[in-house]
Short mmCIF file of C-alpha atoms in Angstrom, two decimals:
data_model
loop_
_atom_site.label_atom_id
_atom_site.label_comp_id
_atom_site.label_asym_id
_atom_site.label_seq_id
_atom_site.Cartn_x
_atom_site.Cartn_y
_atom_site.Cartn_z
CA UNK A 1 101.50 116.76 112.29
CA UNK A 2 104.80 118.32 111.31
CA UNK A 3 106.66 116.06 108.89
CA UNK A 4 110.01 116.35 107.13
CA UNK A 5 110.78 114.24 104.08
CA UNK A 6 114.54 113.89 103.48
CA UNK A 7 115.05 113.32 99.78
CA UNK A 8 112.82 114.92 97.15
CA UNK A 9 113.19 112.34 94.42
CA UNK A 10 110.46 109.98 93.28
CA UNK A 11 109.57 108.39 96.62
CA UNK A 12 110.24 111.44 98.77
CA UNK A 13 108.41 113.97 96.65
CA UNK A 14 105.33 111.86 95.99
CA UNK A 15 105.09 110.84 99.65
CA UNK A 16 105.65 114.37 100.92
CA UNK A 17 103.06 115.89 98.62
CA UNK A 18 100.50 113.22 99.55
CA UNK A 19 101.12 113.71 103.27
CA UNK A 20 100.48 117.43 102.72
CA UNK A 21 97.27 116.50 100.92
CA UNK A 22 96.27 114.62 104.10
CA UNK A 23 96.51 117.95 105.94
CA UNK A 24 99.92 117.55 107.58
CA UNK A 25 102.53 120.31 107.49
CA UNK A 26 105.30 118.92 105.30
CA UNK A 27 108.82 120.07 104.49
CA UNK A 28 110.47 118.31 101.55
CA UNK A 29 114.23 118.56 101.98
CA UNK A 30 116.99 117.81 99.50
CA UNK A 31 120.68 118.65 99.28
CA UNK A 32 120.30 119.40 95.58
CA UNK A 33 119.84 123.16 95.65
CA UNK A 34 118.88 123.33 91.98
CA UNK A 35 116.08 120.82 92.51
CA UNK A 36 114.77 122.68 95.55
CA UNK A 37 114.86 126.04 93.78
CA UNK A 38 112.96 124.48 90.90
CA UNK A 39 110.33 123.05 93.24
CA UNK A 40 109.89 126.45 94.86
CA UNK A 41 109.13 127.79 91.38
CA UNK A 42 106.68 124.98 90.65
CA UNK A 43 109.08 122.96 88.46
CA UNK A 44 108.53 119.26 89.16
CA UNK A 45 111.69 117.19 88.53
CA UNK A 46 109.85 113.96 87.66
CA UNK A 47 106.85 113.07 85.52
CA UNK A 48 104.00 111.55 87.48
CA UNK A 49 100.36 112.13 86.49
CA UNK A 50 98.64 114.53 88.90
CA UNK A 51 101.75 115.36 90.90
CA UNK A 52 102.29 118.88 89.59
CA UNK A 53 98.74 119.99 90.33
CA UNK A 54 98.75 118.47 93.82
CA UNK A 55 102.13 120.04 94.61
CA UNK A 56 101.02 123.52 93.56
CA UNK A 57 97.73 123.21 95.48
CA UNK A 58 99.46 122.27 98.74
CA UNK A 59 102.14 124.94 98.41
CA UNK A 60 99.37 127.49 97.89
CA UNK A 61 97.54 126.14 100.95
CA UNK A 62 100.68 126.57 103.06
CA UNK A 63 101.02 122.91 103.96
CA UNK A 64 104.02 122.13 101.75
CA UNK A 65 107.43 123.78 101.52
CA UNK A 66 110.91 122.97 100.25
CA UNK A 67 114.35 123.49 101.74
CA UNK A 68 118.01 122.48 101.71
CA UNK A 69 118.35 123.20 105.45
CA UNK A 70 118.10 119.78 107.05
CA UNK A 71 118.80 120.97 110.59
CA UNK A 72 115.95 123.46 110.71
CA UNK A 73 113.54 121.04 109.03
CA UNK A 74 114.30 118.13 111.37
CA UNK A 75 114.23 120.26 114.51
CA UNK A 76 110.73 121.49 113.63
CA UNK A 77 109.27 118.02 112.96
CA UNK A 78 107.45 115.30 114.88
CA UNK A 79 108.23 112.71 112.21
CA UNK A 80 111.22 112.59 109.85
CA UNK A 81 111.06 110.30 106.82
CA UNK A 82 114.16 109.14 104.99
CA UNK A 83 113.25 108.91 101.30
CA UNK A 84 116.66 108.98 99.63
CA UNK A 85 117.92 106.72 96.85
CA UNK A 86 119.30 103.24 97.46
CA UNK A 87 120.86 102.39 94.09
CA UNK A 88 122.59 99.12 93.35
CA UNK A 89 126.31 99.04 94.10
CA UNK A 90 127.63 98.04 90.68
CA UNK A 91 130.60 96.19 92.18
CA UNK A 92 128.81 94.12 94.83
CA UNK A 93 125.16 94.02 93.78
CA UNK A 94 124.08 95.12 97.26
CA UNK A 95 121.90 98.17 97.85
CA UNK A 96 124.10 101.24 98.36
CA UNK A 97 122.99 102.71 101.69
CA UNK A 98 125.41 105.63 101.95
CA UNK A 99 122.63 108.21 101.46
CA UNK A 100 120.45 106.57 104.12
CA UNK A 101 123.28 106.51 106.63
CA UNK A 102 124.28 110.09 105.83
CA UNK A 103 120.68 111.15 106.47
CA UNK A 104 120.74 109.30 109.80
CA UNK A 105 123.82 111.24 110.91
CA UNK A 106 122.28 114.55 109.89
CA UNK A 107 119.05 113.72 111.72
CA UNK A 108 120.95 112.79 114.88
CA UNK A 109 122.61 116.19 114.97
CA UNK A 110 119.35 118.08 114.46
CA UNK A 111 116.58 116.34 116.45
CA UNK A 112 114.90 118.37 119.14
CA UNK A 113 112.72 116.37 121.51
CA UNK A 114 111.12 112.99 120.84
CA UNK A 115 111.12 112.29 117.10
CA UNK A 116 110.01 109.32 115.06
CA UNK A 117 112.53 108.57 112.32
CA UNK A 118 111.02 106.56 109.47
CA UNK A 119 112.86 104.75 106.70
CA UNK A 120 110.71 105.12 103.58
CA UNK A 121 113.49 104.17 101.18
CA UNK A 122 113.65 100.54 100.13
CA UNK A 123 116.38 99.01 102.28
CA UNK A 124 117.67 95.52 103.13
CA UNK A 125 116.78 93.73 106.33
CA UNK A 126 118.68 95.17 109.28
CA UNK A 127 119.04 98.69 107.91
CA UNK A 128 116.77 100.11 110.60
CA UNK A 129 119.05 98.59 113.25
CA UNK A 130 122.04 100.34 111.67
CA UNK A 131 120.17 103.65 111.33
CA UNK A 132 119.35 103.48 115.04
CA UNK A 133 122.95 102.61 115.92
CA UNK A 134 124.26 105.55 113.86
CA UNK A 135 121.87 107.99 115.52
CA UNK A 136 122.78 106.75 119.03
CA UNK A 137 126.49 106.89 118.22
CA UNK A 138 126.28 110.38 116.67
CA UNK A 139 124.09 111.82 119.42
CA UNK A 140 123.66 109.68 122.55
CA UNK A 141 121.05 112.14 123.85
CA UNK A 142 118.80 111.84 120.77
CA UNK A 143 115.30 110.74 121.77
CA UNK A 144 114.13 108.82 118.71
CA UNK A 145 112.12 105.80 117.65
CA UNK A 146 113.32 104.31 114.37
CA UNK A 147 110.57 102.88 112.17
CA UNK A 148 110.32 101.04 108.84
CA UNK A 149 107.50 102.15 106.54
CA UNK A 150 108.17 100.88 102.99
CA UNK A 151 106.48 102.45 99.99
CA UNK A 152 104.41 100.44 97.51
CA UNK A 153 104.03 102.96 94.70
CA UNK A 154 103.67 102.12 91.02
CA UNK A 155 105.16 104.73 88.76
CA UNK A 156 102.37 106.24 86.71
CA UNK A 157 99.82 105.50 89.44
CA UNK A 158 101.77 106.62 92.51
CA UNK A 159 99.30 109.17 93.85
CA UNK A 160 96.40 106.74 93.68
CA UNK A 161 98.52 104.06 95.34
CA UNK A 162 99.44 106.43 98.16
CA UNK A 163 95.97 107.85 98.68
CA UNK A 164 94.11 104.54 98.32
CA UNK A 165 96.65 101.88 99.41
CA UNK A 166 95.80 98.22 99.73
CA UNK A 167 97.96 98.13 102.88
CA UNK A 168 100.26 100.28 104.99
CA UNK A 169 103.14 98.39 106.58
CA UNK A 170 104.83 99.84 109.65
CA UNK A 171 107.69 98.10 111.43
CA UNK A 172 108.41 99.25 115.00
CA UNK A 173 110.60 98.27 117.94
CA UNK A 174 109.59 101.17 120.19
CA UNK A 175 105.90 101.25 121.13
CA UNK A 176 106.00 105.05 121.36
CA UNK A 177 106.02 105.08 117.56
CA UNK A 178 102.69 103.27 117.23
CA UNK A 179 100.32 106.17 118.08
CA UNK A 180 102.47 108.60 116.08
CA UNK A 181 102.38 106.47 112.91
CA UNK A 182 98.67 105.81 113.46
CA UNK A 183 98.10 109.57 113.48
CA UNK A 184 100.25 110.06 110.36
CA UNK A 185 97.98 107.71 108.40
CA UNK A 186 94.70 108.52 110.18
CA UNK A 187 93.24 110.31 107.11
CA UNK A 188 93.24 106.96 105.31
CA UNK A 189 91.02 105.29 107.88
CA UNK A 190 87.94 106.51 105.99
CA UNK A 191 88.99 104.22 103.13
CA UNK A 192 89.52 101.37 105.61
CA UNK A 193 93.10 100.97 104.43
CA UNK A 194 94.66 98.26 106.62
CA UNK A 195 97.45 99.56 108.86
CA UNK A 196 99.71 96.59 109.53
CA UNK A 197 102.18 96.84 112.41
CA UNK A 198 105.07 94.37 112.45
CA UNK A 199 108.61 94.20 113.74
CA UNK A 200 111.07 96.43 111.89
CA UNK A 201 112.95 93.61 110.16
CA UNK A 202 109.70 91.99 109.04
CA UNK A 203 108.57 95.26 107.51
CA UNK A 204 111.85 95.65 105.63
CA UNK A 205 111.55 92.14 104.22
CA UNK A 206 107.91 92.54 103.17
CA UNK A 207 108.87 95.20 100.62
CA UNK A 208 111.56 93.06 99.01
CA UNK A 209 109.46 89.91 99.11
CA UNK A 210 106.55 91.65 97.38
CA UNK A 211 108.65 93.10 94.57
CA UNK A 212 110.55 89.86 94.04
CA UNK A 213 107.30 87.91 93.78
CA UNK A 214 105.90 90.30 91.17
CA UNK A 215 109.16 90.24 89.21
CA UNK A 216 109.06 86.45 89.29
CA UNK A 217 105.48 86.50 88.00
CA UNK A 218 106.49 88.70 85.04
CA UNK A 219 109.46 86.47 84.27
CA UNK A 220 107.27 83.38 84.49
CA UNK A 221 104.81 84.60 81.88
CA UNK A 222 107.68 85.70 79.63
CA UNK A 223 109.08 82.18 79.71
CA UNK A 224 105.59 80.83 78.99
CA UNK A 225 105.51 83.19 76.01
CA UNK A 226 108.65 81.57 74.60
CA UNK A 227 107.06 78.16 75.04
CA UNK A 228 103.85 79.37 73.40
CA UNK A 229 105.82 80.50 70.34
CA UNK A 230 107.54 77.11 70.17
CA UNK A 231 104.36 75.03 70.41
CA UNK A 232 101.91 77.31 68.59
CA UNK A 233 99.88 78.47 71.61
CA UNK A 234 98.70 81.98 72.51
CA UNK A 235 100.28 83.46 75.65
CA UNK A 236 97.51 86.02 76.10
CA UNK A 237 94.93 83.26 76.33
CA UNK A 238 97.21 81.21 78.58
CA UNK A 239 97.60 84.23 80.87
CA UNK A 240 93.86 84.81 80.98
CA UNK A 241 93.20 81.13 81.58
CA UNK A 242 95.51 80.92 84.57
CA UNK A 243 94.78 84.45 85.81
CA UNK A 244 91.08 83.71 86.26
CA UNK A 245 92.14 81.30 88.99
CA UNK A 246 91.87 83.66 91.96
CA UNK A 247 94.78 81.92 93.64
CA UNK A 248 96.96 83.30 90.83
CA UNK A 249 95.23 86.51 89.67
CA UNK A 250 95.50 88.39 86.39
CA UNK A 251 97.97 91.13 87.31
CA UNK A 252 101.60 91.02 86.12
CA UNK A 253 100.82 88.30 83.59
CA UNK A 254 101.47 90.39 80.48
CA UNK A 255 104.26 89.00 78.34
CA UNK A 256 106.79 91.52 77.10
CA UNK A 257 110.45 92.49 76.88
CA UNK A 258 111.24 92.08 80.58
CA UNK A 259 110.85 94.23 83.68
CA UNK A 260 112.78 97.42 84.37
CA UNK A 261 112.35 100.58 86.39
CA UNK A 262 113.49 101.87 89.74
CA UNK A 263 112.35 98.93 91.87
CA UNK A 264 112.29 95.42 90.45
CA UNK A 265 115.86 95.19 89.06
CA UNK A 266 117.40 96.83 92.12
CA UNK A 267 115.25 95.09 94.71
CA UNK A 268 115.49 91.56 93.33
CA UNK A 269 119.28 91.81 93.19
CA UNK A 270 119.47 93.27 96.69
CA UNK A 271 117.26 90.48 98.04
CA UNK A 272 119.47 87.85 96.38
CA UNK A 273 122.56 89.39 97.98
CA UNK A 274 120.92 89.62 101.42
CA UNK A 275 119.84 85.99 101.24
CA UNK A 276 123.35 84.91 100.26
CA UNK A 277 124.86 86.97 103.10
CA UNK A 278 122.63 85.19 105.61
CA UNK A 279 123.30 81.73 104.15
CA UNK A 280 119.73 81.28 102.90
CA UNK A 281 119.98 81.61 99.10
CA UNK A 282 116.74 82.06 97.15
CA UNK A 283 117.31 80.24 93.89
CA UNK A 284 113.95 81.23 92.41
CA UNK A 285 114.83 84.92 92.56
CA UNK A 286 118.41 84.34 91.42
CA UNK A 287 116.96 82.66 88.34
CA UNK A 288 114.41 85.45 87.89
CA UNK A 289 117.21 88.02 87.76
CA UNK A 290 119.22 85.98 85.25
CA UNK A 291 116.25 85.24 82.99
CA UNK A 292 115.12 88.86 82.93
CA UNK A 293 118.61 90.08 82.04
CA UNK A 294 118.73 87.63 79.12
CA UNK A 295 115.20 88.53 78.07
CA UNK A 296 116.14 91.97 76.78
CA UNK A 297 118.75 90.60 74.38
CA UNK A 298 116.19 88.07 73.16
CA UNK A 299 114.07 91.00 72.06
CA UNK A 300 116.94 92.33 69.98
CA UNK A 301 117.23 88.90 68.38
CA UNK A 302 113.53 89.02 67.55
CA UNK A 303 113.97 92.37 65.79
CA UNK A 304 117.01 91.14 63.87
CA UNK A 305 115.11 88.02 62.81
CA UNK A 306 112.18 90.14 61.58
CA UNK A 307 114.64 92.04 59.39
CA UNK A 308 116.01 88.90 57.79
CA UNK A 309 118.88 88.24 60.17
CA UNK A 310 120.90 91.42 59.64
CA UNK A 311 120.25 95.03 60.67
CA UNK A 312 123.44 96.59 59.36
CA UNK A 313 122.61 99.67 57.30
CA UNK A 314 118.90 99.42 58.18
CA UNK A 315 116.73 101.92 60.04
CA UNK A 316 114.77 100.77 63.06
CA UNK A 317 112.01 102.91 64.58
CA UNK A 318 111.65 102.49 68.34
CA UNK A 319 108.30 103.58 69.82
CA UNK A 320 108.60 103.94 73.57
CA UNK A 321 111.81 104.19 75.59
CA UNK A 322 110.73 104.30 79.25
CA UNK A 323 110.33 101.03 81.13
CA UNK A 324 106.54 101.55 81.29
CA UNK A 325 103.96 104.14 80.23
CA UNK A 326 103.07 107.27 82.26
CA UNK A 327 106.60 107.86 83.53
CA UNK A 328 109.84 109.41 82.31
CA UNK A 329 111.90 106.77 84.15
CA UNK A 330 114.58 105.09 82.04
CA UNK A 331 116.19 103.06 84.82
CA UNK A 332 116.90 99.52 83.59
CA UNK A 333 114.43 99.96 80.74
CA UNK A 334 114.52 97.15 78.15
CA UNK A 335 115.02 99.83 75.52
CA UNK A 336 118.55 100.47 76.81
CA UNK A 337 119.70 96.97 75.89
CA UNK A 338 117.67 96.84 72.68
CA UNK A 339 118.83 100.20 71.31
CA UNK A 340 122.44 99.62 72.34
CA UNK A 341 122.58 96.21 70.68
CA UNK A 342 120.89 97.44 67.51
CA UNK A 343 123.33 100.31 67.11
CA UNK A 344 126.27 98.00 67.82
CA UNK A 345 124.98 95.75 65.03
CA UNK A 346 125.03 98.65 62.59
CA UNK A 347 121.41 99.81 62.65
CA UNK A 348 120.28 103.42 62.55
CA UNK A 349 117.72 104.06 65.30
CA UNK A 350 114.96 106.66 65.19
CA UNK A 351 113.02 106.87 68.46
CA UNK A 352 110.11 108.63 70.09
CA UNK A 353 108.78 108.57 73.65
CA UNK A 354 106.14 110.97 74.99
CA UNK A 355 108.03 111.72 78.23
CA UNK A 356 111.33 109.88 78.41
CA UNK A 357 113.56 111.29 75.69
CA UNK A 358 115.50 113.74 77.85
CA UNK A 359 116.25 110.99 80.36
CA UNK A 360 117.09 108.61 77.52
CA UNK A 361 119.82 110.84 76.15
CA UNK A 362 121.99 110.15 79.20
CA UNK A 363 121.77 106.35 78.99
CA UNK A 364 121.44 105.54 75.28
CA UNK A 365 124.05 105.68 72.52
CA UNK A 366 123.65 108.48 69.95
CA UNK A 367 120.37 108.02 68.07
CA UNK A 368 117.82 110.25 66.36
CA UNK A 369 115.06 111.54 68.66
CA UNK A 370 111.87 112.38 66.79
CA UNK A 371 108.95 114.76 67.20
CA UNK A 372 106.28 112.08 67.24
CA UNK A 373 105.43 108.51 66.31
CA UNK A 374 104.87 109.24 62.62
CA UNK A 375 108.12 111.16 62.43
CA UNK A 376 109.91 108.21 64.03
CA UNK A 377 108.57 105.62 61.57
CA UNK A 378 109.43 107.66 58.48
CA UNK A 379 111.87 105.72 56.33
CA UNK A 380 112.05 102.79 58.76
CA UNK A 381 112.81 99.22 57.76
CA UNK A 382 111.10 98.05 60.95
CA UNK A 383 108.82 99.64 63.53
CA UNK A 384 109.24 98.29 67.08
CA UNK A 385 106.80 98.96 69.93
CA UNK A 386 108.81 98.74 73.16
CA UNK A 387 106.59 100.67 75.60
CA UNK A 388 102.80 100.53 75.39
CA UNK A 389 101.96 104.23 75.64
CA UNK A 390 98.31 104.82 74.76
CA UNK A 391 99.18 106.82 71.63
CA UNK A 392 100.94 103.77 70.19
CA UNK A 393 97.86 101.59 70.69
CA UNK A 394 95.84 103.39 68.04
CA UNK A 395 98.30 104.22 65.30
CA UNK A 396 96.89 104.91 61.85
CA UNK A 397 98.43 101.82 60.28
CA UNK A 398 97.57 102.96 56.78
CA UNK A 399 99.55 106.14 57.39
CA UNK A 400 102.41 104.20 58.97
CA UNK A 401 102.50 101.91 55.93
CA UNK A 402 102.86 104.93 53.66
CA UNK A 403 105.81 106.29 55.68
CA UNK A 404 107.98 103.23 56.27
CA UNK A 405 110.51 101.88 53.81
CA UNK A 406 109.72 98.26 54.66
CA UNK A 407 106.41 97.18 56.24
CA UNK A 408 107.72 95.26 59.29
CA UNK A 409 106.11 95.70 62.72
CA UNK A 410 107.61 94.10 65.82
CA UNK A 411 105.15 94.43 68.71
CA UNK A 412 106.91 93.65 72.00
CA UNK A 413 103.78 94.49 74.02
CA UNK A 414 101.08 92.64 72.01
CA UNK A 415 98.98 95.78 71.62
CA UNK A 416 97.72 94.90 68.13
CA UNK A 417 95.73 92.06 66.61
CA UNK A 418 97.69 90.22 63.97
CA UNK A 419 94.92 90.16 61.44
CA UNK A 420 94.50 93.94 61.61
CA UNK A 421 98.21 94.55 61.08
CA UNK A 422 98.47 92.04 58.24
CA UNK A 423 95.48 93.67 56.51
CA UNK A 424 97.56 96.83 56.14
CA UNK A 425 100.39 94.97 54.46
CA UNK A 426 102.78 94.47 57.36
CA UNK A 427 104.88 91.51 58.32
CA UNK A 428 104.10 91.21 62.00
CA UNK A 429 106.00 89.75 64.95
CA UNK A 430 104.68 89.72 68.52
CA UNK A 431 105.30 87.96 71.83
CA UNK A 432 104.12 84.42 72.55
CA UNK A 433 101.50 84.12 69.84
CA UNK A 434 101.35 81.52 67.03
CA UNK A 435 102.05 82.12 63.35
CA UNK A 436 104.57 84.82 64.12
CA UNK A 437 105.18 85.91 60.55
CA UNK A 438 101.85 86.81 59.03
CA UNK A 439 102.16 88.53 55.69
CA UNK A 440 99.26 89.99 53.71
#
C-alpha cells in the first residue's frame, strides 16, 4: 500500500519505518526542512535502538522516502497517518491539538480519491470527530474515512513493540476503512497479533486509559516504597510478592523517582482534563498526577539528607539524565526537577548520560557535562543514580571510591545490593528498603 506519515518525530518516524519494513511504500513527511534533509542523508533525529539500521535498509530498498511536500505525498497515498506532536498546553493542561488540526486541513486540500485518514498521535476523545469536521469543512468533496489507530510504543523498545504488538486498536465509523486497515497490518497476522476494531471514540480512550493505568501502577509502588522505608520492609520483595499474583502482574512495579517521558505525564493530565470537561472526574488519576509531581522533589530531599541536610558548596554526581534507559528523551524526566533543585540549593552538579546530554542542555540549568561515569564521579560528595542505564549497573565501586571526595551513593533505581556497596566503604541510600544508612 502507499502510505504517508505526517510528522517525522518519535511516533511518526518509528511507525513509518516499520510500515516500510512490512513492505508498504512509505513517505515520511515533515514541515521541518532541516530534519527532512538530515533524514535523506541518513541522520536520524532521535535515538532508538535499531531505528537507524532499519531506516537505511528501507531507503536503500526504495520503500521509504522523506519530503516536506505534503500535497504530493497525500495525493499519492491510500492511507495518510497523522503522527504529529500533541504537547500539553501549559495554561490549560489539555492536549494541544493545533498540529493535528493543521494536518487535517492540509490533508483535505490534497486528497485525491478515497483516502483513509488515520490519527496515530495520542489525542483526547472526540478528536477524530473534529478532524473529520475540519476535512469536510475545508473540502466538501473530500472522500475520506477518518480512523483512530493509537500507538503503544515504549521508548527504547519501540521497534519490537511495533513489529510484535500485543494488540492493534483501530477505531472506525466508516466500514470502508476496515479492509484498508486490515491490509495495512496484514504482515502482522503471521504473529497472530490481535487486530481489535472498535468505535473511534472507544479507540481514543483506550490509549489514555492504558497509559493512566500504568502511571497509576508506578505511583502505587512508589508510595509503597515510602511505607516500606517507614516500617522497615523491602519494596522489591513486596513488589515481587504482589506481582506474582497474575491478576496484578510484575510489570511497572519498580520503585523509583517517578515517571516521566513523552507519554505518561502528558496523557494522564489530558485524561484528567477530558474527564473534568465531561463532568466525570477521575480522582484516582488526579491523585496519581499530584503524587508523581511531588515524588521528584522527594528524591532531592533524599539526596540532601544523605549529605547531612545541606548541599551548599558540595558536588553531586548525577548518573543518568533521561527519563529511562535506551532513549535520549528528556521530557518530564525526574532529573530535571532533581538537578534544578540541587543547583538552587547551592550544589555543583557533574552529570553523565550515554545519550541524553545534548537534549539535557536545553532543559537543565548550567551544569558540568562529563565524558563518562568515572569522570562524573571525580571529586563528588555524593553519587546519585537517576537512570538505570546498563553501564551504571556494573560500576567498579573500588574505582569509584578512589575518585569521590565523600563515599555517599544514592541509588534511586535500586540497582545495587546494599551489602556490596557498604563493603566498598560507601554510605548507601536506596528506595523503599530497610536500614537506609548502611556504613562500612
